[in-house]
Short mmCIF file of C-alpha atoms and ligand atoms in Angstrom, two decimals:
data_model
loop_
_atom_site.label_atom_id
_atom_site.label_comp_id
_atom_site.label_asym_id
_atom_site.label_seq_id
_atom_site.Cartn_x
_atom_site.Cartn_y
_atom_site.Cartn_z
CA MET A 126 -63.65 61.89 -47.58
CA ALA A 127 -64.04 62.78 -43.99
CA SER A 128 -61.18 63.89 -43.36
CA ASP A 129 -61.35 67.04 -45.09
CA LEU A 130 -64.33 67.85 -43.36
CA VAL A 131 -62.95 68.18 -39.91
CA THR A 132 -60.13 71.06 -40.45
CA GLY A 133 -58.62 71.03 -36.77
CA LEU A 134 -58.96 71.69 -33.14
CA GLN A 135 -59.18 75.68 -32.21
CA CYS A 136 -59.07 77.50 -29.05
CA ARG A 137 -62.62 78.30 -27.24
CA LEU A 138 -61.17 81.46 -25.78
CA CYS A 139 -58.23 83.09 -28.09
CA GLY A 140 -59.23 80.79 -31.07
CA LYS A 141 -55.71 79.78 -31.85
CA ARG A 142 -55.14 76.81 -34.33
CA TYR A 143 -53.99 73.10 -33.79
CA PRO A 144 -54.12 70.32 -35.80
CA LYS A 145 -56.31 67.03 -34.72
CA GLU A 146 -54.35 65.31 -32.14
CA ALA A 147 -54.99 64.03 -28.67
CA LEU A 148 -55.11 67.67 -27.24
CA ASN A 149 -57.20 69.46 -24.80
CA PHE A 150 -56.55 72.97 -24.14
CA CYS A 151 -54.90 76.18 -25.44
CA THR A 152 -50.71 76.12 -24.54
CA GLU A 153 -51.04 79.27 -24.34
CA ASP A 154 -54.31 80.27 -21.87
CA PHE A 155 -55.75 77.10 -21.16
CA GLY A 156 -58.61 77.45 -23.13
CA PRO A 157 -60.57 74.25 -24.15
CA LEU A 158 -60.31 73.21 -27.33
CA GLU A 159 -63.46 72.71 -30.02
CA VAL A 160 -63.18 71.08 -33.25
CA THR A 161 -63.71 73.08 -36.59
CA TYR A 162 -65.20 72.07 -39.81
CA ASP A 163 -65.64 72.68 -43.41
CA TYR A 164 -69.45 73.56 -44.00
CA GLU A 165 -69.01 74.08 -47.34
CA ALA A 166 -67.75 71.18 -47.69
CA VAL A 167 -70.35 69.44 -45.31
CA ALA A 168 -73.17 70.76 -46.75
CA ARG A 169 -72.66 69.24 -50.24
CA THR A 170 -73.20 65.72 -48.84
CA LEU A 171 -75.03 66.28 -45.89
CA THR A 172 -78.66 66.68 -47.31
CA ARG A 173 -81.94 65.67 -45.84
CA ARG A 174 -82.30 62.99 -48.40
CA ALA A 175 -78.81 61.49 -47.65
CA ILE A 176 -79.74 61.42 -44.16
CA ALA A 177 -83.00 59.43 -44.55
CA ALA A 178 -81.07 56.94 -46.56
CA ARG A 179 -78.47 55.97 -43.78
CA PRO A 180 -79.14 53.57 -41.00
CA ARG A 181 -80.80 55.15 -37.97
CA THR A 182 -77.96 55.27 -35.51
CA MET A 183 -75.89 58.44 -34.50
CA TRP A 184 -73.64 58.31 -37.53
CA ARG A 185 -76.37 58.71 -39.58
CA TYR A 186 -74.65 62.49 -39.41
CA ARG A 187 -71.06 61.46 -39.46
CA GLU A 188 -69.97 64.75 -41.66
CA LEU A 189 -70.67 66.49 -38.56
CA LEU A 190 -68.64 64.30 -36.22
CA PRO A 191 -65.11 64.62 -35.97
CA LEU A 192 -63.68 61.25 -37.68
CA ASP A 193 -61.49 61.36 -40.73
CA GLY A 194 -62.88 57.58 -41.64
CA GLU A 195 -65.43 55.34 -41.30
CA PRO A 196 -66.30 55.16 -36.78
CA THR A 197 -64.68 51.62 -36.09
CA VAL A 198 -66.59 51.61 -32.46
CA GLY A 199 -69.86 52.35 -31.46
CA ARG A 200 -71.62 52.02 -34.47
CA HIS A 201 -74.91 51.02 -33.47
CA VAL A 202 -75.23 53.83 -31.02
CA GLY A 203 -77.78 56.66 -31.15
CA CYS A 204 -81.22 57.34 -32.84
CA THR A 205 -83.20 56.62 -29.33
CA PRO A 206 -86.62 57.26 -28.94
CA LEU A 207 -88.48 61.19 -28.72
CA ILE A 208 -92.01 60.12 -27.44
CA ARG A 209 -94.62 62.77 -27.49
CA ALA A 210 -95.08 62.64 -23.46
CA ASP A 211 -98.92 64.07 -23.23
CA ARG A 212 -99.34 62.63 -19.63
CA LEU A 213 -96.28 64.16 -18.37
CA ALA A 214 -97.29 67.33 -20.03
CA LYS A 215 -100.70 67.29 -18.42
CA ALA A 216 -98.97 66.82 -15.12
CA LEU A 217 -96.99 69.74 -15.80
CA GLY A 218 -99.33 71.81 -17.46
CA VAL A 219 -98.00 72.45 -20.59
CA ARG A 220 -99.44 71.80 -23.95
CA GLU A 221 -96.60 69.83 -26.11
CA LEU A 222 -93.59 67.68 -24.52
CA TYR A 223 -91.46 65.63 -25.73
CA LEU A 224 -88.89 63.11 -24.21
CA LYS A 225 -85.52 62.29 -25.23
CA ASN A 226 -84.94 59.18 -24.29
CA ASP A 227 -81.74 57.75 -24.13
CA ALA A 228 -81.97 55.59 -20.92
CA VAL A 229 -82.29 53.20 -23.79
CA ASN A 230 -79.12 53.96 -25.66
CA HIS A 231 -76.99 51.06 -26.85
CA PRO A 232 -75.15 49.48 -25.52
CA SER A 233 -75.01 51.19 -21.95
CA LEU A 234 -77.93 52.68 -21.75
CA SER A 235 -76.97 56.13 -20.87
CA PHE A 236 -76.05 58.96 -23.60
CA LYS A 237 -72.52 58.78 -22.44
CA ASP A 238 -72.37 55.87 -25.33
CA ARG A 239 -72.75 58.52 -27.84
CA VAL A 240 -69.68 60.45 -26.82
CA VAL A 241 -67.85 57.23 -26.13
CA ALA A 242 -68.40 56.16 -29.48
CA VAL A 243 -66.87 59.63 -31.17
CA ALA A 244 -63.81 59.33 -28.77
CA LEU A 245 -62.61 55.97 -29.06
CA SER A 246 -63.09 55.45 -32.68
CA LYS A 247 -61.06 58.29 -32.77
CA ALA A 248 -58.65 56.80 -30.53
CA VAL A 249 -58.84 54.19 -33.14
CA GLU A 250 -57.59 56.74 -35.56
CA LEU A 251 -55.01 57.81 -33.75
CA GLY A 252 -53.11 54.83 -32.56
CA PHE A 253 -53.92 54.22 -28.72
CA ARG A 254 -54.44 50.78 -28.06
CA THR A 255 -55.09 51.56 -24.22
CA VAL A 256 -57.63 53.77 -23.20
CA GLY A 257 -59.61 55.54 -19.93
CA CYS A 258 -61.59 57.34 -18.46
CA ALA A 259 -62.91 59.62 -15.04
CA SER A 260 -66.04 58.46 -14.72
CA THR A 261 -68.91 59.88 -12.44
CA GLY A 262 -70.73 56.19 -13.25
CA ASN A 263 -72.23 56.30 -16.93
CA LEU A 264 -68.82 57.05 -18.47
CA ALA A 265 -67.07 53.74 -17.14
CA GLY A 266 -70.08 51.49 -17.78
CA SER A 267 -69.70 53.24 -21.51
CA VAL A 268 -65.87 53.08 -22.11
CA ALA A 269 -65.64 49.89 -20.26
CA ALA A 270 -68.30 47.71 -22.96
CA ASN A 271 -67.49 49.82 -25.74
CA ALA A 272 -63.44 49.18 -25.37
CA ALA A 273 -64.49 45.31 -25.00
CA ALA A 274 -66.18 45.18 -28.06
CA ALA A 275 -63.64 47.18 -29.78
CA GLY A 276 -60.61 45.08 -28.21
CA LEU A 277 -59.04 48.15 -26.04
CA GLU A 278 -57.70 47.53 -23.11
CA ALA A 279 -59.32 50.19 -20.57
CA TYR A 280 -58.58 51.51 -16.92
CA VAL A 281 -61.80 53.24 -15.90
CA LEU A 282 -61.78 55.62 -12.58
CA ILE A 283 -64.20 56.73 -10.22
CA PRO A 284 -65.16 58.15 -6.99
CA ASP A 285 -65.34 55.80 -3.97
CA GLY A 286 -69.00 55.39 -3.19
CA LEU A 287 -70.39 55.16 -6.51
CA GLU A 288 -73.83 52.80 -6.85
CA GLN A 289 -73.40 49.35 -6.97
CA GLY A 290 -75.01 48.79 -10.82
CA LYS A 291 -72.57 51.79 -12.14
CA VAL A 292 -69.64 49.38 -10.84
CA LEU A 293 -70.30 46.34 -11.86
CA GLY A 294 -71.62 47.64 -15.04
CA ALA A 295 -67.82 48.59 -15.91
CA THR A 296 -65.96 45.80 -14.28
CA ILE A 297 -68.35 42.96 -16.45
CA TYR A 298 -66.91 44.22 -19.45
CA GLY A 299 -63.15 43.30 -18.02
CA ALA A 300 -62.14 47.22 -17.52
CA THR A 301 -59.65 47.71 -14.98
CA VAL A 302 -62.26 49.51 -11.96
CA ILE A 303 -60.37 51.99 -9.85
CA ALA A 304 -62.00 53.46 -6.98
CA VAL A 305 -59.83 56.83 -5.89
CA GLU A 306 -60.95 58.01 -2.38
CA GLY A 307 -62.80 61.61 -2.86
CA ASN A 308 -64.96 63.14 -5.39
CA TYR A 309 -65.06 63.31 -9.32
CA ASP A 310 -62.45 66.42 -9.29
CA HIS A 311 -59.86 64.06 -7.56
CA VAL A 312 -60.41 61.74 -10.14
CA ASN A 313 -60.40 63.97 -12.82
CA ARG A 314 -57.01 65.79 -11.79
CA LEU A 315 -55.54 62.13 -11.41
CA CYS A 316 -56.69 61.19 -14.78
CA SER A 317 -54.87 64.01 -16.74
CA GLN A 318 -51.46 62.72 -14.98
CA ILE A 319 -52.22 59.42 -16.04
CA ALA A 320 -52.71 60.14 -19.86
CA PHE A 321 -49.40 62.36 -19.69
CA ARG A 322 -47.80 59.61 -17.60
CA TYR A 323 -48.73 56.66 -20.13
CA GLY A 324 -49.78 58.37 -23.33
CA TRP A 325 -52.98 56.76 -23.06
CA GLY A 326 -56.29 57.82 -24.27
CA PHE A 327 -58.32 59.33 -22.04
CA VAL A 328 -62.00 60.06 -23.55
CA ASN A 329 -62.99 62.90 -21.41
CA VAL A 330 -59.32 64.37 -20.95
CA ASN A 331 -57.05 64.40 -23.98
CA LEU A 332 -59.51 63.09 -26.12
CA ARG A 333 -61.99 65.47 -24.64
CA PRO A 334 -62.80 67.79 -27.76
CA PHE A 335 -63.69 64.68 -29.98
CA TYR A 336 -65.87 63.12 -27.27
CA ALA A 337 -67.85 66.32 -26.90
CA GLU A 338 -68.87 66.60 -29.98
CA GLY A 339 -70.58 63.31 -29.82
CA SER A 340 -73.32 64.81 -27.97
CA LYS A 341 -74.11 67.06 -31.26
CA SER A 342 -76.17 64.01 -32.09
CA MET A 343 -78.92 64.14 -29.42
CA GLY A 344 -79.56 67.45 -30.90
CA PHE A 345 -79.32 66.35 -34.44
CA GLU A 346 -82.05 63.32 -33.44
CA ILE A 347 -84.40 65.73 -31.98
CA ALA A 348 -84.56 68.43 -34.58
CA GLU A 349 -84.70 65.39 -37.35
CA ASP A 350 -87.38 63.27 -35.27
CA LEU A 351 -89.09 66.80 -34.97
CA GLY A 352 -89.84 67.30 -38.66
CA TRP A 353 -86.14 69.11 -38.63
CA ARG A 354 -87.58 71.91 -36.29
CA ALA A 355 -85.43 72.70 -33.10
CA PRO A 356 -87.91 72.50 -30.25
CA ASP A 357 -88.71 76.12 -28.09
CA HIS A 358 -87.26 74.75 -25.16
CA VAL A 359 -84.86 72.22 -24.14
CA VAL A 360 -84.17 70.81 -20.64
CA ALA A 361 -80.76 69.08 -20.08
CA PRO A 362 -79.42 67.95 -16.68
CA MET A 363 -75.88 69.32 -16.68
CA ALA A 364 -72.29 67.95 -14.96
CA GLY A 365 -69.35 69.49 -16.73
CA GLY A 366 -72.09 71.22 -19.11
CA SER A 367 -70.80 69.75 -22.07
CA LEU A 368 -74.05 67.88 -23.28
CA ILE A 369 -75.94 71.02 -23.00
CA GLY A 370 -73.69 73.41 -24.99
CA LYS A 371 -73.90 70.53 -27.95
CA ILE A 372 -77.30 70.42 -28.03
CA HIS A 373 -77.64 73.79 -28.85
CA LYS A 374 -74.38 73.74 -30.56
CA ALA A 375 -76.18 70.90 -33.06
CA PHE A 376 -79.44 73.58 -33.81
CA ARG A 377 -77.12 76.15 -35.14
CA GLU A 378 -75.46 73.88 -37.19
CA LEU A 379 -78.27 72.68 -38.92
CA ASP A 380 -79.50 76.26 -38.92
CA GLN A 381 -76.55 77.05 -40.80
CA LEU A 382 -76.69 74.16 -43.18
CA GLY A 383 -80.25 75.12 -44.35
CA LEU A 384 -81.55 71.74 -42.99
CA LEU A 385 -83.98 73.25 -40.66
CA GLU A 386 -87.73 74.48 -41.44
CA ALA A 387 -87.23 77.27 -39.43
CA PRO A 388 -84.40 79.24 -37.64
CA ALA A 389 -83.32 77.22 -34.39
CA ARG A 390 -84.27 79.99 -31.59
CA THR A 391 -84.34 77.08 -28.84
CA ARG A 392 -83.79 78.30 -25.40
CA MET A 393 -81.64 76.19 -23.53
CA PHE A 394 -82.53 75.08 -19.79
CA GLY A 395 -79.82 73.80 -17.79
CA ALA A 396 -81.04 70.96 -14.81
CA GLN A 397 -78.62 70.29 -11.67
CA ALA A 398 -79.30 68.80 -8.22
CA THR A 399 -79.08 71.77 -5.38
CA GLY A 400 -76.15 69.84 -3.32
CA CYS A 401 -73.86 70.39 -6.79
CA ASN A 402 -75.43 73.18 -8.23
CA PRO A 403 -72.38 75.00 -9.64
CA ILE A 404 -73.53 76.06 -12.96
CA ALA A 405 -76.88 76.66 -11.99
CA ALA A 406 -75.69 79.17 -9.53
CA ALA A 407 -73.82 81.04 -11.96
CA VAL A 408 -76.68 81.66 -14.11
CA LYS A 409 -78.67 82.28 -11.57
CA THR A 410 -76.40 85.69 -9.79
CA GLY A 411 -75.23 86.31 -13.14
CA ALA A 412 -72.01 85.63 -11.92
CA SER A 413 -69.08 85.60 -14.76
CA LYS A 414 -67.41 83.14 -13.29
CA VAL A 415 -68.38 79.50 -11.99
CA ARG A 416 -67.30 78.97 -8.20
CA PRO A 417 -66.61 75.46 -7.77
CA ILE A 418 -68.68 73.39 -5.52
CA ARG A 419 -65.69 71.45 -3.07
CA ARG A 420 -68.12 68.89 -1.62
CA PRO A 421 -71.08 67.57 -4.20
CA GLU A 422 -73.80 65.84 -1.54
CA THR A 423 -76.21 64.27 -3.65
CA ILE A 424 -78.23 61.07 -5.13
CA ALA A 425 -77.30 62.51 -8.72
CA LYS A 426 -74.13 61.28 -8.40
CA SER A 427 -74.14 61.49 -12.38
CA LEU A 428 -74.20 64.87 -12.16
CA ALA A 429 -71.92 65.67 -9.01
CA ILE A 430 -69.05 67.08 -10.74
CA GLY A 431 -67.87 70.57 -8.16
CA ASP A 432 -65.39 71.95 -10.94
CA PRO A 433 -67.10 71.55 -14.10
CA ALA A 434 -64.84 71.50 -17.05
CA ASP A 435 -67.25 73.71 -19.62
CA GLY A 436 -69.31 75.67 -16.62
CA TYR A 437 -68.48 78.63 -18.03
CA PHE A 438 -69.26 78.41 -21.83
CA ALA A 439 -72.97 76.65 -20.57
CA SER A 440 -73.59 79.51 -18.23
CA ARG A 441 -73.29 81.83 -20.98
CA MET A 442 -74.73 79.80 -23.56
CA LEU A 443 -78.06 79.49 -21.17
CA ARG A 444 -78.43 83.12 -20.37
CA GLU A 445 -77.74 83.92 -24.27
CA SER A 446 -80.31 81.44 -25.11
CA GLY A 447 -82.84 82.88 -23.34
CA GLY A 448 -83.34 79.90 -21.20
CA TRP A 449 -82.23 79.92 -17.29
CA SER A 450 -80.84 77.04 -14.82
CA GLU A 451 -82.11 75.77 -11.50
CA ASP A 452 -81.52 73.00 -9.33
CA VAL A 453 -83.56 70.87 -7.09
CA ASP A 454 -83.02 68.85 -4.15
CA ASP A 455 -83.08 64.82 -3.28
CA ASP A 456 -86.90 64.56 -2.86
CA ALA A 457 -87.82 66.71 -5.50
CA ILE A 458 -85.44 64.16 -7.82
CA VAL A 459 -87.26 60.95 -6.42
CA GLU A 460 -90.64 62.60 -7.05
CA GLY A 461 -89.09 64.11 -10.39
CA MET A 462 -88.53 59.97 -11.13
CA THR A 463 -91.62 58.94 -9.71
CA LEU A 464 -93.70 61.54 -11.64
CA LEU A 465 -91.92 60.30 -15.15
CA ALA A 466 -92.15 56.47 -14.03
CA GLU A 467 -96.06 56.47 -13.58
CA THR A 468 -97.32 58.67 -16.17
CA GLU A 469 -94.91 57.85 -19.33
CA GLY A 470 -93.88 54.40 -18.21
CA ILE A 471 -89.69 55.38 -17.97
CA TRP A 472 -87.37 54.62 -15.86
CA ALA A 473 -84.93 57.40 -15.32
CA GLU A 474 -81.78 57.18 -12.84
CA THR A 475 -81.21 60.22 -10.91
CA ALA A 476 -80.41 62.46 -13.21
CA GLY A 477 -83.67 61.81 -15.33
CA GLY A 478 -85.41 63.01 -11.95
CA VAL A 479 -83.66 66.20 -11.64
CA THR A 480 -84.69 66.71 -15.43
CA VAL A 481 -88.20 66.60 -14.43
CA ALA A 482 -88.40 68.58 -10.85
CA VAL A 483 -86.55 71.25 -12.65
CA ALA A 484 -88.78 71.51 -15.84
CA ARG A 485 -91.45 71.70 -13.20
CA LYS A 486 -89.97 74.75 -11.30
CA LEU A 487 -89.26 76.30 -14.57
CA ILE A 488 -92.71 75.82 -15.94
CA GLU A 489 -94.41 76.96 -12.38
CA GLN A 490 -91.81 80.27 -12.45
CA GLY A 491 -93.31 80.77 -16.22
CA ARG A 492 -89.83 80.54 -17.53
CA ILE A 493 -90.78 77.98 -19.72
CA ASP A 494 -93.89 79.34 -21.85
CA ARG A 495 -96.80 76.52 -21.68
CA ASP A 496 -97.75 77.12 -25.19
CA GLY A 497 -94.20 76.32 -26.60
CA SER A 498 -92.66 72.74 -27.04
CA THR A 499 -90.52 71.46 -25.03
CA VAL A 500 -88.11 68.68 -24.97
CA LEU A 501 -87.07 66.83 -21.72
CA CYS A 502 -83.88 65.51 -22.24
CA ILE A 503 -83.54 61.68 -20.22
CA THR A 504 -79.96 60.59 -20.13
CA GLY A 505 -79.63 57.62 -17.97
CA ASN A 506 -81.35 54.09 -17.01
CA GLY A 507 -82.87 53.95 -13.12
CA LEU A 508 -81.79 50.27 -13.13
CA LYS A 509 -78.53 52.07 -12.74
CA THR A 510 -79.37 53.87 -9.59
CA GLN A 511 -81.68 51.76 -7.14
CA GLU A 512 -79.90 53.01 -4.24
CA ALA A 513 -81.90 56.65 -4.42
CA LEU A 514 -85.27 54.36 -4.73
CA ILE A 515 -84.64 51.58 -2.45
CA ASP A 516 -86.28 52.96 1.12
CA ARG A 517 -88.61 55.40 -0.70
CA LEU A 518 -90.68 53.56 -2.82
CA ALA A 519 -93.37 50.54 -0.68
CA ARG A 520 -92.11 47.05 -0.70
CA PRO A 521 -94.73 44.25 -2.44
CA ALA A 522 -97.44 43.37 0.21
CA VAL A 523 -96.75 39.42 1.14
CA ILE A 524 -99.88 37.64 1.28
CA GLU A 525 -101.13 33.82 1.56
CA PRO A 526 -101.60 32.85 -2.14
CA THR A 527 -105.63 32.41 -1.53
CA LEU A 528 -108.51 34.80 -3.19
CA ASP A 529 -109.72 35.83 0.09
CA ALA A 530 -105.89 37.07 0.90
CA PHE A 531 -106.09 39.14 -1.92
CA GLU A 532 -109.81 40.14 -1.38
CA SER A 533 -108.93 40.90 1.65
CA LEU A 534 -105.00 43.46 0.60
CA VAL A 535 -106.96 45.31 -1.79
CA GLU A 536 -110.36 46.10 -0.75
CA GLY A 537 -108.65 46.94 2.94
CA SER A 538 -106.47 49.55 0.82
CA ARG A 539 -108.33 51.06 -2.37
CA THR A 540 -111.99 52.07 -1.94
CA ASN A 541 -112.32 51.89 -5.90
CA ILE A 542 -111.74 48.52 -6.66
CA LYS A 543 -114.35 47.81 -9.54
CA VAL A 544 -115.23 44.11 -11.15
CA GLU A 545 -114.87 45.18 -14.85
CA THR A 546 -117.71 43.23 -16.49
CA ALA A 547 -116.36 43.69 -20.03
CA ALA A 548 -113.33 41.86 -19.17
CA LEU A 549 -115.56 38.87 -17.15
CA ALA A 550 -117.63 38.40 -20.08
CA ALA A 551 -114.37 37.83 -22.14
CA VAL A 552 -113.01 34.93 -19.96
C1 PLP B 12 -72.80 63.07 -17.86
C2 PLP B 12 -73.59 62.89 -17.58
C3 PLP B 12 -74.71 63.93 -17.86
C4 PLP B 12 -74.18 65.17 -18.19
O1 PLP B 12 -72.45 65.57 -19.08
P1 PLP B 12 -72.20 66.85 -19.03
O2 PLP B 12 -71.11 66.11 -18.24
O3 PLP B 12 -72.54 67.94 -18.68
O4 PLP B 12 -71.44 66.99 -20.86
C5 PLP B 12 -76.03 63.85 -17.78
N1 PLP B 12 -76.94 63.14 -17.09
C6 PLP B 12 -76.22 61.61 -16.89
C7 PLP B 12 -77.03 60.15 -16.60
C8 PLP B 12 -74.83 61.52 -17.39
O5 PLP B 12 -74.15 60.27 -17.16
ZN1 ZN B 13 -56.07 79.71 -26.84
#
């Protein structure tokens, strides 16, 4: 049944149509290809009632994901928590704030499991046995983990110098992990050559149109969990600029299918690190082209793509939605990480710090209005970027195992130590 819903691929620049194959750019103008659907047919089966009756995974929206059959890889991915974040809201000075927490996505603790589940299921449909990716870190772990579980052979290429948690978090699954001298853009170019030479399925190269569609599931889940409403604002981190565009597309699709309570008018806000801000710079200067950053330099390594594949479309979409983009430096990123942890108990990776710090900046600038509803997309887990914090957080005090030692430590360092009588009575 699903095979009739996905009608093919289409060039985003010239509109030329292509069949459902492992192809990522238009042969006429090198424009990116996007999956097209028969929305009338989708509307016949994708109803709120049908969705509610399905398991809580990203596949409950399967009519809007580009597979011809049932998913075979990543069947448990998605439906991460949407959390009302009142303590962080208070700190940022907004009324209604939510966190979409993909730091706990299954199985590899980042939003990349969504795109990989689609790309590898599609790879199996197309008959690939060997898959791969060009990664800034999280994609590496997700491709390696999901390929292992599906019995596919995986080649994972990363820039030299990634965080240890990202490297180990790919190697453990038995993938062939290769560190390339240079930055992500070098890795990506090499992967295009490898995919072409060996005929393998690279999730974000020749399978990219299918891969990218997986990100829509984040938007579908946000709207469903808000009671079938699109929020007033979304802040999401940007690397290649794909995720943010797909969240926006998700709200538009739900709207078009009549699944929302009110028209989707979400203003989209893109977050980058100052050390690699090609999309934010284009939005802020109004440039029609995205100027690549030659040497990205930021602790937010997962976002360090100097020449973003979807930068042009992302920057246009951000402005057209009434949103904006900002960037923050490494100190602000760490402050964002600690603020999120201390107010909401969520340890996000550096990209999460970028999102929180950019949200704060946009609220202070008045670009995000304090009375609207705002969703911050937390896309990766802090356990994987420990290097960013190791020299910036206090180490634990070491004491002798005596009450005296404890008392002189805490009473010496804090003035508000209280003996709590309620607890004493219970002891
Ligand atoms: C890949 C990634 C993103 C953004 O991805 P896009 O390339 O813009 O789709 C955001 N956050 C994290 C943690 C990532 O790994
Ligand atoms: Zn074209």
